[in-house]
Structure formats: structure tokens, C-alpha cells
PDB file of C-alpha atoms in Angstrom:
ATOM      1  CA  MET A   1      38.808  47.336-194.261  1.00  0.00           C
ATOM      2  CA  LYS A   2      40.027  45.547-197.373  1.00  0.00           C
ATOM      3  CA  ASN A   3      37.817  47.959-199.722  1.00  0.00           C
ATOM      4  CA  TYR A   4      38.989  50.887-197.736  1.00  0.00           C
ATOM      5  CA  LEU A   5      42.766  50.135-198.295  1.00  0.00           C
ATOM      6  CA  HIS A   6      42.077  49.352-201.953  1.00  0.00           C
ATOM      7  CA  ARG A   7      40.336  52.686-202.589  1.00  0.00           C
ATOM      8  CA  ARG A   8      43.400  54.469-200.844  1.00  0.00           C
ATOM      9  CA  GLY A   9      45.652  52.773-203.396  1.00  0.00           C
ATOM     10  CA  VAL A  10      47.440  50.215-201.468  1.00  0.00           C
ATOM     11  CA  ALA A  11      48.668  47.271-203.472  1.00  0.00           C
ATOM     12  CA  LYS A  12      46.680  44.038-203.294  1.00  0.00           C
ATOM     13  CA  ALA A  13      49.515  42.063-201.799  1.00  0.00           C
ATOM     14  CA  VAL A  14      50.390  44.485-199.045  1.00  0.00           C
ATOM     15  CA  VAL A  15      46.696  44.554-198.130  1.00  0.00           C
ATOM     16  CA  ASP A  16      46.412  40.845-197.907  1.00  0.00           C
ATOM     17  CA  ALA A  17      49.517  40.536-195.879  1.00  0.00           C
ATOM     18  CA  THR A  18      48.409  43.275-193.510  1.00  0.00           C
ATOM     19  CA  LEU A  19      44.930  41.875-192.993  1.00  0.00           C
ATOM     20  CA  ASP A  20      46.326  38.314-192.432  1.00  0.00           C
ATOM     21  CA  LYS A  21      48.758  39.744-189.894  1.00  0.00           C
ATOM     22  CA  LEU A  22      45.874  41.783-188.129  1.00  0.00           C
ATOM     23  CA  ARG A  23      43.505  38.591-188.174  1.00  0.00           C
ATOM     24  CA  GLY A  24      46.620  36.725-186.605  1.00  0.00           C
ATOM     25  CA  PHE A  25      46.494  39.231-183.517  1.00  0.00           C
ATOM     26  CA  ASN A  26      42.682  39.029-183.439  1.00  0.00           C
ATOM     27  CA  PHE A  27      42.419  42.722-184.294  1.00  0.00           C
ATOM     28  CA  ILE A  28      39.874  42.179-187.002  1.00  0.00           C
ATOM     29  CA  ASP A  29      36.872  40.279-186.025  1.00  0.00           C
ATOM     30  CA  ASP A  30      33.529  41.316-187.401  1.00  0.00           C
ATOM     31  CA  GLU A  31      31.606  39.580-184.557  1.00  0.00           C
ATOM     32  CA  THR A  32      33.406  41.157-181.841  1.00  0.00           C
ATOM     33  CA  PHE A  33      33.013  44.606-183.545  1.00  0.00           C
ATOM     34  CA  ALA A  34      29.218  44.086-184.020  1.00  0.00           C
ATOM     35  CA  ARG A  35      28.736  42.889-180.479  1.00  0.00           C
ATOM     36  CA  ASN A  36      30.718  46.157-179.070  1.00  0.00           C
ATOM     37  CA  TRP A  37      29.086  48.363-181.685  1.00  0.00           C
ATOM     38  CA  ALA A  38      25.592  47.101-180.675  1.00  0.00           C
ATOM     39  CA  LEU A  39      26.010  47.173-176.995  1.00  0.00           C
ATOM     40  CA  SER A  40      27.441  50.655-177.203  1.00  0.00           C
ATOM     41  CA  ARG A  41      24.527  52.034-179.217  1.00  0.00           C
ATOM     42  CA  ALA A  42      21.898  50.054-177.189  1.00  0.00           C
ATOM     43  CA  GLN A  43      23.472  51.566-173.884  1.00  0.00           C
ATOM     44  CA  SER A  44      24.525  55.102-174.537  1.00  0.00           C
ATOM     45  CA  GLN A  45      21.931  55.901-177.297  1.00  0.00           C
ATOM     46  CA  GLY A  46      19.093  53.849-176.225  1.00  0.00           C
ATOM     47  CA  TYR A  47      18.794  52.321-179.838  1.00  0.00           C
ATOM     48  CA  GLY A  48      16.466  49.300-180.343  1.00  0.00           C
ATOM     49  CA  PRO A  49      17.349  46.215-182.370  1.00  0.00           C
ATOM     50  CA  ARG A  50      16.011  47.432-185.717  1.00  0.00           C
ATOM     51  CA  ARG A  51      18.114  50.525-185.772  1.00  0.00           C
ATOM     52  CA  ILE A  52      21.095  48.756-184.601  1.00  0.00           C
ATOM     53  CA  GLU A  53      20.584  46.046-187.225  1.00  0.00           C
ATOM     54  CA  GLN A  54      20.452  48.724-189.900  1.00  0.00           C
ATOM     55  CA  GLU A  55      23.630  50.380-188.876  1.00  0.00           C
ATOM     56  CA  LEU A  56      25.524  47.208-188.747  1.00  0.00           C
ATOM     57  CA  LYS A  57      24.213  46.376-192.335  1.00  0.00           C
ATOM     58  CA  ASN A  58      25.488  49.771-193.500  1.00  0.00           C
ATOM     59  CA  LYS A  59      28.873  48.892-192.049  1.00  0.00           C
ATOM     60  CA  GLY A  60      29.079  45.780-193.953  1.00  0.00           C
ATOM     61  CA  VAL A  61      28.578  43.241-191.339  1.00  0.00           C
ATOM     62  CA  VAL A  62      27.103  39.803-192.495  1.00  0.00           C
ATOM     63  CA  ASP A  63      23.394  39.162-191.636  1.00  0.00           C
ATOM     64  CA  ALA A  64      24.167  35.880-189.705  1.00  0.00           C
ATOM     65  CA  VAL A  65      26.366  37.747-187.437  1.00  0.00           C
ATOM     66  CA  ILE A  66      23.974  40.767-187.058  1.00  0.00           C
ATOM     67  CA  ARG A  67      21.279  38.214-186.065  1.00  0.00           C
ATOM     68  CA  ALA A  68      23.281  36.581-183.284  1.00  0.00           C
ATOM     69  CA  VAL A  69      24.535  39.872-181.797  1.00  0.00           C
ATOM     70  CA  ILE A  70      21.076  41.274-181.785  1.00  0.00           C
ATOM     71  CA  LYS A  71      19.623  38.230-180.094  1.00  0.00           C
ATOM     72  CA  GLU A  72      22.527  38.150-177.553  1.00  0.00           C
ATOM     73  CA  ILE A  73      22.149  41.706-176.642  1.00  0.00           C
ATOM     74  CA  PHE A  74      18.454  42.136-176.357  1.00  0.00           C
ATOM     75  CA  ASP A  75      18.047  38.868-174.689  1.00  0.00           C
ATOM     76  CA  GLN A  76      20.485  40.241-171.832  1.00  0.00           C
ATOM     77  CA  GLU A  77      18.227  43.264-171.381  1.00  0.00           C
ATOM     78  CA  ASP A  78      14.757  43.448-172.253  1.00  0.00           C
ATOM     79  CA  GLU A  79      13.845  45.621-175.170  1.00  0.00           C
ATOM     80  CA  GLU A  80      10.560  46.727-173.555  1.00  0.00           C
ATOM     81  CA  LYS A  81      12.512  47.967-170.418  1.00  0.00           C
ATOM     82  CA  ARG A  82      14.905  50.157-172.593  1.00  0.00           C
ATOM     83  CA  ALA A  83      12.037  51.590-174.360  1.00  0.00           C
ATOM     84  CA  ARG A  84      10.237  52.440-171.177  1.00  0.00           C
ATOM     85  CA  THR A  85      13.291  54.074-169.896  1.00  0.00           C
ATOM     86  CA  ILE A  86      13.422  56.212-172.905  1.00  0.00           C
ATOM     87  CA  LEU A  87       9.748  57.320-172.674  1.00  0.00           C
ATOM     88  CA  GLN A  88      10.245  57.957-168.787  1.00  0.00           C
ATOM     89  CA  LYS A  89      13.240  60.359-169.828  1.00  0.00           C
ATOM     90  CA  LYS A  90      11.749  62.104-172.649  1.00  0.00           C
ATOM     91  CA  PHE A  91       8.068  62.250-171.515  1.00  0.00           C
ATOM     92  CA  SER A  92       8.119  62.279-167.764  1.00  0.00           C
ATOM     93  CA  SER A  93       5.526  64.800-167.298  1.00  0.00           C
ATOM     94  CA  GLU A  94       3.485  64.218-170.371  1.00  0.00           C
ATOM     95  CA  ASN A  95       0.049  62.685-170.642  1.00  0.00           C
ATOM     96  CA  PHE A  96      -0.074  59.949-173.232  1.00  0.00           C
ATOM     97  CA  GLN A  97      -3.838  60.378-173.469  1.00  0.00           C
ATOM     98  CA  GLU A  98      -3.336  63.454-175.654  1.00  0.00           C
ATOM     99  CA  PRO A  99      -2.928  62.388-179.317  1.00  0.00           C
ATOM    100  CA  ARG A 100      -0.077  64.842-179.955  1.00  0.00           C
ATOM    101  CA  VAL A 101       1.997  63.463-177.151  1.00  0.00           C
ATOM    102  CA  LEU A 102       1.281  59.925-178.229  1.00  0.00           C
ATOM    103  CA  ARG A 103       2.393  60.589-181.799  1.00  0.00           C
ATOM    104  CA  ARG A 104       5.666  62.081-180.629  1.00  0.00           C
ATOM    105  CA  ALA A 105       6.351  59.242-178.342  1.00  0.00           C
ATOM    106  CA  VAL A 106       5.573  56.628-181.015  1.00  0.00           C
ATOM    107  CA  ALA A 107       7.705  58.568-183.491  1.00  0.00           C
ATOM    108  CA  LEU A 108      10.647  58.681-181.186  1.00  0.00           C
ATOM    109  CA  LEU A 109      10.414  55.020-180.352  1.00  0.00           C
ATOM    110  CA  GLN A 110      10.144  54.115-183.951  1.00  0.00           C
ATOM    111  CA  ARG A 111      13.278  56.324-184.911  1.00  0.00           C
ATOM    112  CA  ARG A 112      15.251  54.489-182.081  1.00  0.00           C
ATOM    113  CA  GLY A 113      14.472  51.183-183.696  1.00  0.00           C
ATOM    114  CA  TYR A 114      11.991  49.739-181.261  1.00  0.00           C
ATOM    115  CA  SER A 115       9.405  47.132-182.730  1.00  0.00           C
ATOM    116  CA  SER A 116       5.670  47.841-183.264  1.00  0.00           C
ATOM    117  CA  LYS A 117       4.850  45.279-180.667  1.00  0.00           C
ATOM    118  CA  VAL A 118       6.885  46.830-177.931  1.00  0.00           C
ATOM    119  CA  ILE A 119       5.411  50.299-178.843  1.00  0.00           C
ATOM    120  CA  PHE A 120       1.957  48.875-178.636  1.00  0.00           C
ATOM    121  CA  ASN A 121       2.649  47.280-175.364  1.00  0.00           C
ATOM    122  CA  LEU A 122       3.945  50.480-173.767  1.00  0.00           C
ATOM    123  CA  LEU A 123       1.539  52.926-175.217  1.00  0.00           C
ATOM    124  CA  GLY A 124      -1.455  50.820-176.171  1.00  0.00           C
ATOM    125  CA  CYS A 125      -1.533  52.150-179.570  1.00  0.00           C
ATOM    126  CA  PRO A 126      -2.921  49.737-182.285  1.00  0.00           C
ATOM    127  CA  ILE A 127       0.002  48.437-184.291  1.00  0.00           C
ATOM    128  CA  ASP A 128      -1.637  49.295-187.589  1.00  0.00           C
ATOM    129  CA  ASP A 129      -2.601  52.814-186.454  1.00  0.00           C
ATOM    130  CA  ASN A 130      -0.220  55.660-186.884  1.00  0.00           C
ATOM    131  CA  CYS A 131      -1.553  57.254-183.450  1.00  0.00           C
TER     132      CYS A 131
END
């Protein structure tokens, strides 16, 4: 927020006073923002921990906060369960024995940010193999 206001040409004194006031009202809190962002992306978009971690890094959230939020959210609901739900939704009538379907499923889960371990457990695809 500070960088944004500086880029907009707002004076440093005004920025500092504004940010102090917002912090006083608990309107600026990286942990709350990160938790809400991650939970929203996990529930509405079906994103996995890696994708959410990358998005939060791009938004400037500190690594320690990111790790805590990811651990909290993906401890509450199982990562594998979320990935299985995505596969059931996108590939309900597909046969994962077909290499083309398997590659598409693996690619989808990778783009969504799921770990190789979860993908392997769900699809039986070797971790080092590109399927």
C-alpha cells in the first residue's frame, strides 16, 4: 500500500499518517489479507498450495505469513480431497488409462498448484514421469 501511494505522488508524511490510522482500525493486516485471499482462491478456484503461495508472493506478502496461512488452510481441508474434486468435475467420464487424458489431468492439477505427491497418489503417475 505504501509503495502504491508513493507511486501515485502522495507525500511521505501523508502516507505514513494514513497507514498508521488504517493500522489502528485494523484495516491493514497482511495475515488477515493472506488468509482471506488463500481461502477464497482454494474454495472458489480450487487452487492448490503452490499456486496460492506464488500469488501471495506476487502480492508482496512475507514468506513466514504465507507458510503459516498455507499450513492453516490446507490442514483444515485435505489437499488431496480438493484435487480429487477437481478431477471428478473436469474428467467425470474420462478414462485415466488413456495417456492423453492422463497428461491433461496431470497438467490441470499442476497448473492449479497441487504437489507431485498428490498427483501421483490420485493418478498413479510416477513423480519423475511427465505422463
